[in-house]
Coordinates of C-alpha atoms in Angstrom, one line a residue:
M1 CA 17.2 32.0 -16.4
H2 CA 13.7 30.4 -15.4
L3 CA 10.6 32.7 -15.4
P4 CA 9.1 32.2 -12.4
P5 CA 7.0 28.8 -11.5
V6 CA 3.0 28.8 -11.6
V7 CA 1.7 27.7 -8.5
I8 CA -2.0 26.6 -8.2
D9 CA -3.7 24.9 -5.4
N10 CA -7.1 23.7 -6.5
G11 CA -9.7 22.9 -3.5
T12 CA -13.1 22.1 -3.4
G13 CA -14.2 25.6 -3.1
Y14 CA -11.7 28.1 -4.6
T15 CA -9.0 28.0 -6.5
K16 CA -5.4 29.8 -5.6
L17 CA -3.2 30.5 -7.9
G18 CA -0.1 32.9 -8.7
Y19 CA 3.7 33.2 -9.2
A20 CA 6.5 31.6 -6.5
G21 CA 8.1 33.5 -4.6
N22 CA 4.9 35.7 -3.4
S23 CA 3.3 35.6 -0.1
E24 CA -0.2 35.7 -1.1
P25 CA -1.6 34.0 -4.5
Q26 CA -2.3 37.0 -7.4
F27 CA -6.2 35.2 -7.6
I28 CA -8.5 33.2 -5.6
I29 CA -11.5 31.9 -7.5
P30 CA -14.3 30.0 -6.4
S31 CA -13.5 26.4 -8.2
T32 CA -16.3 26.5 -10.5
I33 CA -17.7 26.7 -14.2
A34 CA -20.3 27.3 -15.9
I35 CA -21.4 25.6 -19.2
R36 CA -24.1 25.9 -21.8
D37 CA -25.1 22.5 -22.3
A38 CA -25.6 20.4 -19.4
V39 CA -24.8 17.4 -21.4
T40 CA -21.1 18.4 -21.3
A41 CA -20.7 17.9 -17.2
K42 CA -21.7 14.1 -17.7
S43 CA -18.4 13.5 -19.6
S44 CA -15.3 12.1 -18.1
G45 CA -12.8 11.9 -20.2
G46 CA -9.9 13.7 -21.2
G47 CA -9.9 16.2 -24.3
L48 CA -10.8 19.9 -25.0
G49 CA -13.6 19.1 -27.5
K50 CA -16.5 19.3 -25.6
I51 CA -17.0 22.4 -24.7
D52 CA -16.9 25.7 -27.1
D53 CA -14.0 27.6 -27.2
L54 CA -15.6 30.6 -24.9
D55 CA -18.5 30.0 -24.2
F56 CA -18.0 29.2 -20.6
F57 CA -17.3 30.9 -17.3
I58 CA -14.9 30.1 -14.5
G59 CA -14.7 31.3 -11.1
D60 CA -16.3 34.1 -9.8
E61 CA -17.9 35.1 -13.5
A62 CA -19.5 31.3 -13.3
L63 CA -21.5 32.8 -10.4
S64 CA -22.7 36.2 -11.8
P65 CA -25.7 37.6 -13.6
A66 CA -24.0 37.1 -16.9
A67 CA -24.1 33.2 -16.4
A68 CA -27.6 33.3 -15.2
N69 CA -28.6 30.9 -17.8
Y70 CA -25.5 28.5 -17.6
F71 CA -25.3 25.4 -16.1
V72 CA -22.9 25.9 -12.5
K73 CA -20.9 22.9 -12.1
H74 CA -18.1 21.7 -9.6
P75 CA -15.0 19.8 -11.3
I76 CA -13.8 18.9 -7.8
R77 CA -16.0 17.4 -5.1
H78 CA -14.2 16.0 -2.0
G79 CA -11.0 17.3 -2.8
M80 CA -10.6 15.1 -5.6
V81 CA -10.8 15.7 -9.4
D82 CA -14.5 14.7 -10.4
D83 CA -14.3 15.4 -14.1
W84 CA -11.3 16.1 -16.4
D85 CA -13.0 18.2 -19.7
L86 CA -14.3 20.8 -17.1
M87 CA -10.7 20.8 -15.1
E88 CA -9.0 21.3 -18.3
R89 CA -11.2 24.2 -19.1
F90 CA -10.8 25.2 -15.9
W91 CA -6.8 25.5 -16.2
E92 CA -7.0 27.0 -19.4
Q93 CA -8.5 29.9 -18.1
C94 CA -6.3 30.6 -14.8
I95 CA -3.2 30.3 -16.7
F96 CA -4.4 32.1 -19.6
K97 CA -7.1 34.7 -19.1
Y98 CA -5.8 35.0 -15.3
L99 CA -2.6 34.6 -15.0
R100 CA -1.2 35.5 -18.5
A101 CA 1.2 33.8 -18.8
E102 CA 2.5 31.3 -21.5
P103 CA 2.4 27.8 -20.2
E104 CA 5.5 26.6 -22.3
D105 CA 7.4 29.3 -20.4
H106 CA 6.8 27.9 -16.5
Y107 CA 7.8 25.2 -14.6
F108 CA 4.4 24.2 -12.2
L109 CA 3.6 23.2 -9.1
M110 CA 0.3 21.7 -8.7
T111 CA -0.9 20.4 -5.2
E112 CA -2.8 17.3 -4.3
P113 CA -5.0 16.1 -1.5
P114 CA -3.3 13.2 0.5
L115 CA -5.7 10.3 -0.9
N116 CA -5.1 11.1 -4.8
T117 CA -5.1 8.3 -6.7
P118 CA -2.3 7.2 -8.8
E119 CA -4.6 7.5 -12.2
N120 CA -5.4 11.3 -11.3
R121 CA -1.5 11.7 -11.3
E122 CA -1.2 10.9 -14.3
Y123 CA -4.1 12.5 -15.6
T124 CA -2.8 16.1 -14.5
A125 CA 0.0 15.0 -15.8
E126 CA -0.9 14.2 -19.2
V127 CA -3.1 17.7 -19.2
M128 CA -0.1 19.7 -18.4
F129 CA 2.7 18.4 -20.9
E130 CA 0.6 17.6 -23.8
S131 CA -2.5 19.8 -23.2
F132 CA -0.3 23.1 -22.1
N133 CA 3.1 22.0 -23.3
V134 CA 4.9 22.9 -19.8
P135 CA 8.5 22.3 -18.9
G136 CA 8.6 21.3 -16.0
L137 CA 5.7 19.5 -13.2
L138 CA 5.8 18.8 -9.7
I139 CA 2.3 17.8 -8.0
A140 CA 2.9 18.2 -4.1
V141 CA 0.3 16.8 -1.1
Q142 CA -1.1 19.5 0.4
A143 CA -0.3 18.5 3.5
V144 CA 3.2 18.4 4.1
L145 CA 3.1 22.5 2.2
A146 CA 1.2 23.2 4.5
L147 CA 3.3 22.2 7.4
S148 CA 6.1 24.1 5.9
A149 CA 4.5 27.2 5.9
S150 CA 3.9 27.3 9.4
W151 CA 7.5 27.4 9.8
Q152 CA 7.3 31.3 9.0
D153 CA 6.4 32.5 12.7
K154 CA 9.3 30.6 13.8
P155 CA 13.1 30.5 14.4
I156 CA 15.2 28.4 12.3
D157 CA 15.9 25.9 15.3
A158 CA 12.4 25.5 16.3
R159 CA 11.1 24.2 12.5
S160 CA 10.3 21.0 12.7
L161 CA 9.8 18.3 9.7
T162 CA 7.4 16.8 12.7
G163 CA 3.7 17.2 13.2
L164 CA 0.0 17.1 12.3
V165 CA -2.0 18.9 9.8
I166 CA -5.3 19.7 10.1
D167 CA -6.4 20.9 6.2
S168 CA -10.2 21.8 6.3
G169 CA -11.7 23.4 3.5
D170 CA -15.2 23.5 1.9
G171 CA -15.6 20.0 0.6
V172 CA -13.4 17.8 2.9
T173 CA -11.4 17.9 6.6
H174 CA -8.1 15.3 6.5
C175 CA -6.3 15.2 9.3
I176 CA -2.2 13.8 8.1
P177 CA 0.4 13.0 10.3
I178 CA 3.7 13.6 8.9
A179 CA 7.4 12.6 10.3
E180 CA 10.0 13.5 8.8
V181 CA 8.1 14.1 5.5
Y182 CA 6.7 10.9 5.9
F183 CA 3.3 10.3 5.4
L184 CA 1.8 7.5 8.5
V185 CA -1.8 7.4 8.2
E186 CA -4.8 9.8 7.1
C187 CA -8.3 9.7 8.6
D188 CA -12.2 11.5 8.6
E189 CA -13.4 13.9 6.8
K190 CA -16.6 16.0 6.9
E191 CA -18.7 18.5 5.5
I192 CA -20.1 21.9 7.4
N193 CA -22.0 24.5 5.1
F194 CA -24.9 21.3 5.2
M195 CA -25.9 22.4 8.5
L196 CA -26.0 26.2 8.0
H197 CA -28.2 25.9 5.1
R198 CA -30.5 23.4 6.8
E199 CA -31.3 26.1 9.6
R200 CA -31.4 28.8 7.5
E201 CA -33.2 27.6 4.1
V202 CA -36.1 29.5 4.3
G203 CA -36.1 32.8 2.0
I204 CA -33.1 32.1 0.2
P205 CA -32.8 31.5 -3.6
S206 CA -32.7 27.8 -4.0
E207 CA -29.8 28.5 -6.6
Q208 CA -27.7 30.6 -4.3
S209 CA -27.9 28.2 -1.3
Y210 CA -24.3 27.3 -1.2
E211 CA -23.0 30.2 -2.1
V212 CA -24.8 32.3 0.9
A213 CA -24.2 29.2 3.2
K214 CA -20.4 29.4 2.9
A215 CA -20.9 33.2 2.9
I216 CA -22.8 32.9 6.5
K217 CA -20.0 30.3 7.4
E218 CA -17.1 33.0 6.6
R219 CA -18.5 35.9 8.2
H220 CA -20.7 35.1 11.0
C221 CA -19.8 32.3 12.8
Y222 CA -17.4 31.6 15.8
V223 CA -16.6 28.5 18.2
C224 CA -17.8 28.3 21.4
P225 CA -16.0 27.1 24.6
D226 CA -19.2 24.8 25.5
I227 CA -22.4 24.6 23.2
Q228 CA -24.8 24.1 26.2
K229 CA -23.7 27.0 28.3
E230 CA -23.8 29.2 24.9
F231 CA -27.3 28.0 24.2
V232 CA -28.2 29.7 27.6
K233 CA -27.0 32.7 26.9
F234 CA -28.4 33.3 23.5
D235 CA -31.8 32.3 24.9
N236 CA -31.3 34.7 27.2
E237 CA -30.1 37.8 25.4
P238 CA -30.8 36.9 22.0
E239 CA -30.4 40.3 20.4
K240 CA -26.4 40.2 21.5
Y241 CA -25.9 37.1 18.9
I242 CA -28.4 37.5 16.3
H243 CA -26.5 38.9 13.1
C244 CA -28.0 39.8 9.5
Y245 CA -27.5 38.7 6.3
N246 CA -28.1 40.9 3.2
G247 CA -28.2 39.4 -0.3
I248 CA -29.4 40.2 -3.6
N249 CA -31.5 37.4 -6.0
N250 CA -29.2 36.6 -9.0
V251 CA -32.3 36.1 -11.1
T252 CA -34.7 38.8 -9.6
K253 CA -32.3 41.3 -8.6
K254 CA -34.5 41.3 -5.6
P255 CA -32.8 42.2 -2.0
F256 CA -33.2 39.3 0.5
T257 CA -32.3 39.3 4.2
V258 CA -31.5 36.1 6.7
D259 CA -31.5 36.6 10.2
V260 CA -28.2 34.5 11.5
G261 CA -28.6 33.3 15.3
H262 CA -27.7 30.4 17.2
E263 CA -26.4 28.9 13.7
R264 CA -23.3 31.3 14.1
F265 CA -22.1 28.7 17.2
L266 CA -24.7 25.7 15.8
G267 CA -22.5 25.2 12.3
P268 CA -18.5 25.3 13.6
E269 CA -19.7 22.6 16.3
V270 CA -20.0 20.2 13.6
F271 CA -16.2 19.5 14.0
F272 CA -16.6 19.1 17.6
H273 CA -19.9 16.9 17.3
P274 CA -20.7 15.6 14.2
E275 CA -24.1 13.7 15.2
F276 CA -25.5 17.1 14.7
V277 CA -25.1 16.8 11.0
S278 CA -25.9 13.1 10.8
S279 CA -25.9 10.1 12.8
D280 CA -23.3 8.2 10.7
Y281 CA -20.6 10.7 12.1
K282 CA -19.9 10.3 16.1
T283 CA -16.3 10.8 16.5
S284 CA -15.3 14.4 17.1
I285 CA -12.7 16.1 14.9
S286 CA -10.5 16.1 18.4
D287 CA -10.9 12.5 19.1
S288 CA -9.9 11.9 15.3
V289 CA -6.6 13.4 15.9
D290 CA -5.8 12.0 18.9
Q291 CA -6.6 8.5 17.5
V292 CA -4.6 9.6 14.4
I293 CA -1.8 10.4 16.7
Q294 CA -2.2 7.0 19.0
Q295 CA -1.6 4.4 15.3
C296 CA 1.1 6.4 14.6
P297 CA 5.1 4.5 15.8
I298 CA 4.9 5.8 19.7
D299 CA 8.3 7.4 19.5
V300 CA 6.6 10.6 16.9
R301 CA 3.9 10.7 19.2
R302 CA 4.8 13.3 21.4
G303 CA 6.4 15.5 18.3
L304 CA 3.0 15.1 16.7
Y305 CA 1.2 16.9 19.7
E306 CA 3.3 19.5 20.1
N307 CA 2.8 20.4 15.9
I308 CA -0.3 20.4 15.3
V309 CA -1.1 22.7 12.2
L310 CA -4.1 24.1 11.2
S311 CA -4.5 24.9 7.1
G312 CA -7.5 26.4 5.1
G313 CA -10.1 28.3 5.1
S314 CA -12.4 26.4 8.0
T315 CA -9.8 26.3 10.2
M316 CA -10.2 30.1 10.5
F317 CA -13.4 30.2 13.0
K318 CA -12.7 32.8 16.0
D319 CA -11.0 30.2 18.7
F320 CA -11.3 26.9 16.7
G321 CA -7.8 26.3 17.7
R322 CA -8.3 27.2 21.5
R323 CA -10.8 24.9 20.9
L324 CA -9.0 22.0 20.2
Q325 CA -6.2 22.8 21.8
R326 CA -7.7 22.6 25.3
D327 CA -10.0 19.5 24.3
L328 CA -7.0 17.4 23.2
K329 CA -5.2 18.7 26.4
R330 CA -7.7 17.1 28.4
I331 CA -8.0 13.7 25.9
S332 CA -4.3 13.4 26.9
D333 CA -4.3 14.5 30.6
Q334 CA -7.1 11.9 30.7
R335 CA -4.9 9.5 29.3
L336 CA -1.9 10.1 31.4
L337 CA -3.8 9.7 34.8
L338 CA -5.2 6.3 33.5
S339 CA -1.9 5.2 33.2
E340 CA -0.7 6.3 36.3
Q341 CA -3.8 4.5 38.2
L342 CA -3.1 1.5 36.3
S343 CA 0.4 1.3 37.4
G344 CA -0.4 1.9 41.3
G345 CA 0.9 5.3 41.4
K346 CA 4.4 4.0 40.4
V347 CA 4.8 5.5 36.7
K348 CA 4.5 9.3 36.7
P349 CA 4.0 9.8 33.0
K350 CA 5.9 13.0 31.7
K351 CA 2.9 15.7 30.4
I352 CA 2.3 16.0 26.9
D353 CA 2.7 20.0 25.8
V354 CA -0.1 19.8 23.3
Q355 CA 0.1 22.7 21.0
V356 CA -2.1 23.7 18.2
V357 CA -0.3 26.3 16.0
S358 CA -2.3 29.3 14.2
H359 CA -0.5 31.6 11.9
K360 CA -1.1 34.6 10.1
R361 CA -0.6 32.3 6.5
Q362 CA -3.3 29.4 7.8
R363 CA -5.9 30.3 5.4
Y364 CA -4.1 29.9 2.4
A365 CA -1.1 28.1 4.0
V366 CA -1.2 25.0 0.9
W367 CA -0.5 27.5 -1.3
F368 CA 2.2 29.8 0.4
G369 CA 4.0 26.8 1.1
G370 CA 4.0 25.8 -2.4
S371 CA 5.5 29.2 -3.6
M372 CA 7.8 29.0 -1.0
F373 CA 9.0 25.7 -2.0
A374 CA 9.0 26.3 -6.2
D375 CA 11.2 28.7 -5.3
T376 CA 14.5 27.4 -4.5
A377 CA 16.6 25.6 -6.5
E378 CA 15.4 22.2 -4.8
F379 CA 12.2 22.5 -6.8
Y380 CA 13.9 22.4 -10.3
N381 CA 16.1 19.2 -9.0
V382 CA 12.8 17.0 -8.0
A383 CA 10.0 18.4 -11.1
H384 CA 9.5 16.4 -13.7
T385 CA 10.4 17.7 -17.1
K386 CA 8.9 17.2 -20.5
A387 CA 11.4 14.7 -21.7
E388 CA 10.9 12.7 -18.7
Y389 CA 7.5 12.6 -19.5
M390 CA 8.3 11.9 -22.9
E391 CA 11.0 9.1 -22.1
R392 CA 8.7 7.3 -19.3
G393 CA 5.4 8.8 -19.8
A394 CA 2.6 10.0 -17.3
G395 CA 3.5 6.6 -15.3
C396 CA 6.7 9.5 -13.7
V397 CA 4.5 11.7 -11.5
R398 CA 3.5 8.5 -9.5
Y399 CA 7.0 9.1 -7.4
N400 CA 8.4 11.7 -5.6
E401 CA 11.7 12.4 -3.7
I402 CA 10.4 14.3 -1.3
F403 CA 6.9 13.7 -1.4
G404 CA 7.2 10.2 -1.0
S405 CA 4.8 7.3 -3.4
V406 CA 1.7 7.3 -4.2
A407 CA 1.6 4.2 -6.3

């Protein structure tokens, strides 16, 4: 009888970890590590020898006053592992300190972004099989897990393996169309915290700027129906919109206050007007989703429009799904109207029922999807074993029967 598999979902901002079969992760910690020597962070190879065994902190401890004299590093950038030495140390404490697990006794399910490289998959396999000696490993694509997580709120006959997943976290946003669990194409990525930091950096301790921007985003921001009308409302009654963020300086221990006004709705607007951050970005998330679906085979497009699944913390803004559905419906209706006009009224296209799916496990959808799958017998059939790794090497993780090949 197997002990429950360990499910670890590493994100740019947060790492979710726990045991399969649970509805929520046991631990949710920042994907940060605090080290004594800044030179260590320049390394990129494998091995544990470059950091003293106990001379580092991870997660919330890395951001606490106890680590004030340490260098805070982020081993994951834009969803991809950026430093494997730090990542290995991070996983070490996740397993031994947080989960209190013996890795030799548990199968592991790790998640990966849609465009993860084959080399990164192999690095993950080397660390898990050689450093932690796990008996089995499956590296699963986040979008597929998020799609399956949305099934919990649907009857069995309404659960579809076709849909478009919008997975948006701290560092990257992916739009992934999936048809019967095959990946079709991948699109844009955008960052959002920069806007909040730029607008309200005065009065915020520089070493806490990113942390404060994340907190403001999560607590106070929302998506408005119309940005121009919202500014008019704000100008007329600013007292209704201004919220106050209170924090403590980690170094001086003195309190500081930040007033948050129009940033509450201006920050999330980056999804719909990315040019607010940079002129290099001109395509809204609504247009990106529409363009991705239009690039897919024509026979799956309607199914993709009808099952757009939200996943990740940055999709949790109030009314985010409603605004996205409205914009996509408008784009779809305009295209159908143009088609009818070009046919001289002879063709009456059938309306598309655009549906953006929000659900109660949306924030941790990827982890929950992994928890559900790792709790099935099928998981053990498709996971790569230590024996397979010893026979074929790290290349065995380049292909998976369910999640497809990235080689």
